[in-house]
């Protein structure tokens, strides 16, 4: 059975997250853009603030597809020390790569949030519910969890409306709790499980964040 759209998926997901309703120092972080409509419904149902968590891969020089790490909202940086060592990169090399991506993270946050301060600033000691519209390979969510962990939250909860069962299991070794509302036995793509899976626009993200901030 497919969800009507991402917001319908968010409402279904929220039902399985009821234990986190009003949790002290709780926060819903959505991966833009598709995770934001889902996160909005979760945040409204659980009476928690909503924000985006933008993650950008750090590509190796001349091998952009090879990730040496990632940067994320709040200035969090995670490095794959094995790859960094293998490539012989020094601190100035890494800083130069990171500077470009930090700028892109800031640009996107400005686009989505305007002049409002990020709710996600300082996740230390918080219960963070990390939301997306689904998990196929799990790569983006894994990077997000690693990036968030560097900020020392009390608990990281990965939550999605639909996912491949094996990838939900893999994420259990990284997050403190994983809630996958539906895990179809035959799973090939997230979009197959939504009747309406049109691309979420930047304008929609900004609008939902504004409403979520008030909620």
PDB file of N, CA and C in Angstrom, residues 56-59 67-71 76-85 89-91 93-95 97-98 143 146-147 150:
ATOM      1  N   UNK A  56      26.731  17.909   3.078  1.00  0.00           N
ATOM      2  CA  UNK A  56      27.444  17.990   1.810  1.00  0.00           C
ATOM      3  C   UNK A  56      28.690  17.112   1.868  1.00  0.00           C
ATOM      4  N   UNK A  57      28.847  16.292   0.848  1.00  0.00           N
ATOM      5  CA  UNK A  57      30.018  15.423   0.753  1.00  0.00           C
ATOM      6  C   UNK A  57      31.268  16.246   0.470  1.00  0.00           C
ATOM      7  N   UNK A  58      32.408  15.843   1.029  1.00  0.00           N
ATOM      8  CA  UNK A  58      33.708  16.423   0.703  1.00  0.00           C
ATOM      9  C   UNK A  58      34.392  15.486  -0.288  1.00  0.00           C
ATOM     10  N   UNK A  59      34.471  15.917  -1.542  1.00  0.00           N
ATOM     11  CA  UNK A  59      35.070  15.082  -2.579  1.00  0.00           C
ATOM     12  C   UNK A  59      36.576  15.244  -2.628  1.00  0.00           C
ATOM     13  N   UNK A  67      34.457  10.280  -1.439  1.00  0.00           N
ATOM     14  CA  UNK A  67      34.207  11.129  -0.270  1.00  0.00           C
ATOM     15  C   UNK A  67      35.312  10.975   0.770  1.00  0.00           C
ATOM     16  N   UNK A  68      35.950  12.083   1.099  1.00  0.00           N
ATOM     17  CA  UNK A  68      36.930  12.058   2.186  1.00  0.00           C
ATOM     18  C   UNK A  68      36.266  12.432   3.514  1.00  0.00           C
ATOM     19  N   UNK A  69      34.998  12.805   3.429  1.00  0.00           N
ATOM     20  CA  UNK A  69      34.249  13.182   4.618  1.00  0.00           C
ATOM     21  C   UNK A  69      33.004  13.951   4.231  1.00  0.00           C
ATOM     22  N   UNK A  70      32.485  14.709   5.185  1.00  0.00           N
ATOM     23  CA  UNK A  70      31.269  15.487   4.940  1.00  0.00           C
ATOM     24  C   UNK A  70      31.223  16.665   5.890  1.00  0.00           C
ATOM     25  N   UNK A  71      30.503  17.698   5.467  1.00  0.00           N
ATOM     26  CA  UNK A  71      30.206  18.825   6.352  1.00  0.00           C
ATOM     27  C   UNK A  71      28.701  18.949   6.430  1.00  0.00           C
ATOM     28  N   UNK A  76      29.430  21.205  11.515  1.00  0.00           N
ATOM     29  CA  UNK A  76      29.952  19.887  11.870  1.00  0.00           C
ATOM     30  C   UNK A  76      30.724  19.306  10.687  1.00  0.00           C
ATOM     31  N   UNK A  77      31.910  18.761  10.971  1.00  0.00           N
ATOM     32  CA  UNK A  77      32.731  18.153   9.925  1.00  0.00           C
ATOM     33  C   UNK A  77      33.172  16.757  10.362  1.00  0.00           C
ATOM     34  N   UNK A  78      33.001  15.811   9.471  1.00  0.00           N
ATOM     35  CA  UNK A  78      33.408  14.425   9.719  1.00  0.00           C
ATOM     36  C   UNK A  78      34.364  14.011   8.611  1.00  0.00           C
ATOM     37  N   UNK A  79      35.483  13.377   8.974  1.00  0.00           N
ATOM     38  CA  UNK A  79      36.466  12.951   7.986  1.00  0.00           C
ATOM     39  C   UNK A  79      36.649  11.442   8.023  1.00  0.00           C
ATOM     40  N   UNK A  80      36.902  10.869   6.845  1.00  0.00           N
ATOM     41  CA  UNK A  80      37.295   9.474   6.743  1.00  0.00           C
ATOM     42  C   UNK A  80      38.819   9.460   6.807  1.00  0.00           C
ATOM     43  N   UNK A  81      39.354   9.235   7.990  1.00  0.00           N
ATOM     44  CA  UNK A  81      40.787   9.367   8.211  1.00  0.00           C
ATOM     45  C   UNK A  81      41.598   8.401   7.357  1.00  0.00           C
ATOM     46  N   UNK A  82      41.045   7.226   7.068  1.00  0.00           N
ATOM     47  CA  UNK A  82      41.774   6.253   6.250  1.00  0.00           C
ATOM     48  C   UNK A  82      42.001   6.776   4.838  1.00  0.00           C
ATOM     49  N   UNK A  83      40.940   7.361   4.253  1.00  0.00           N
ATOM     50  CA  UNK A  83      41.070   7.894   2.895  1.00  0.00           C
ATOM     51  C   UNK A  83      41.966   9.119   2.892  1.00  0.00           C
ATOM     52  N   UNK A  84      41.821   9.975   3.894  1.00  0.00           N
ATOM     53  CA  UNK A  84      42.657  11.178   4.000  1.00  0.00           C
ATOM     54  C   UNK A  84      44.133  10.788   4.060  1.00  0.00           C
ATOM     55  N   UNK A  85      44.441   9.781   4.870  1.00  0.00           N
ATOM     56  CA  UNK A  85      45.825   9.317   5.016  1.00  0.00           C
ATOM     57  C   UNK A  85      46.339   8.691   3.727  1.00  0.00           C
ATOM     58  N   UNK A  89      46.553  13.837   2.156  1.00  0.00           N
ATOM     59  CA  UNK A  89      46.023  15.200   2.251  1.00  0.00           C
ATOM     60  C   UNK A  89      46.420  15.835   3.583  1.00  0.00           C
ATOM     61  N   UNK A  90      46.817  17.095   3.519  1.00  0.00           N
ATOM     62  CA  UNK A  90      47.150  17.802   4.760  1.00  0.00           C
ATOM     63  C   UNK A  90      45.976  18.687   5.188  1.00  0.00           C
ATOM     64  N   UNK A  91      46.126  19.344   6.314  1.00  0.00           N
ATOM     65  CA  UNK A  91      45.032  20.138   6.878  1.00  0.00           C
ATOM     66  C   UNK A  91      44.598  21.268   5.950  1.00  0.00           C
ATOM     67  N   UNK A  93      44.751  21.295   2.679  1.00  0.00           N
ATOM     68  CA  UNK A  93      43.995  20.701   1.572  1.00  0.00           C
ATOM     69  C   UNK A  93      42.544  20.488   1.981  1.00  0.00           C
ATOM     70  N   UNK A  94      42.385  19.915   3.159  1.00  0.00           N
ATOM     71  CA  UNK A  94      41.046  19.605   3.657  1.00  0.00           C
ATOM     72  C   UNK A  94      40.257  20.882   3.900  1.00  0.00           C
ATOM     73  N   UNK A  95      40.912  21.889   4.474  1.00  0.00           N
ATOM     74  CA  UNK A  95      40.235  23.162   4.750  1.00  0.00           C
ATOM     75  C   UNK A  95      39.739  23.812   3.463  1.00  0.00           C
ATOM     76  N   UNK A  97      38.905  22.294   0.622  1.00  0.00           N
ATOM     77  CA  UNK A  97      37.759  21.527   0.127  1.00  0.00           C
ATOM     78  C   UNK A  97      36.522  21.830   0.971  1.00  0.00           C
ATOM     79  N   UNK A  98      36.720  21.827   2.283  1.00  0.00           N
ATOM     80  CA  UNK A  98      35.595  22.036   3.202  1.00  0.00           C
ATOM     81  C   UNK A  98      35.011  23.431   3.074  1.00  0.00           C
ATOM     82  N   UNK A 143      25.756   9.214   6.518  1.00  0.00           N
ATOM     83  CA  UNK A 143      26.606  10.402   6.631  1.00  0.00           C
ATOM     84  C   UNK A 143      25.980  11.410   7.589  1.00  0.00           C
ATOM     85  N   UNK A 146      26.539  10.223  11.188  1.00  0.00           N
ATOM     86  CA  UNK A 146      27.930  10.428  11.585  1.00  0.00           C
ATOM     87  C   UNK A 146      28.208  11.904  11.854  1.00  0.00           C
ATOM     88  N   UNK A 147      27.683  12.754  10.978  1.00  0.00           N
ATOM     89  CA  UNK A 147      27.889  14.195  11.146  1.00  0.00           C
ATOM     90  C   UNK A 147      27.241  14.690  12.426  1.00  0.00           C
ATOM     91  N   UNK A 150      28.976  13.941  15.826  1.00  0.00           N
ATOM     92  CA  UNK A 150      30.073  14.827  16.202  1.00  0.00           C
ATOM     93  C   UNK A 150      29.605  15.987  17.067  1.00  0.00           C
TER      94      UNK A 150
END
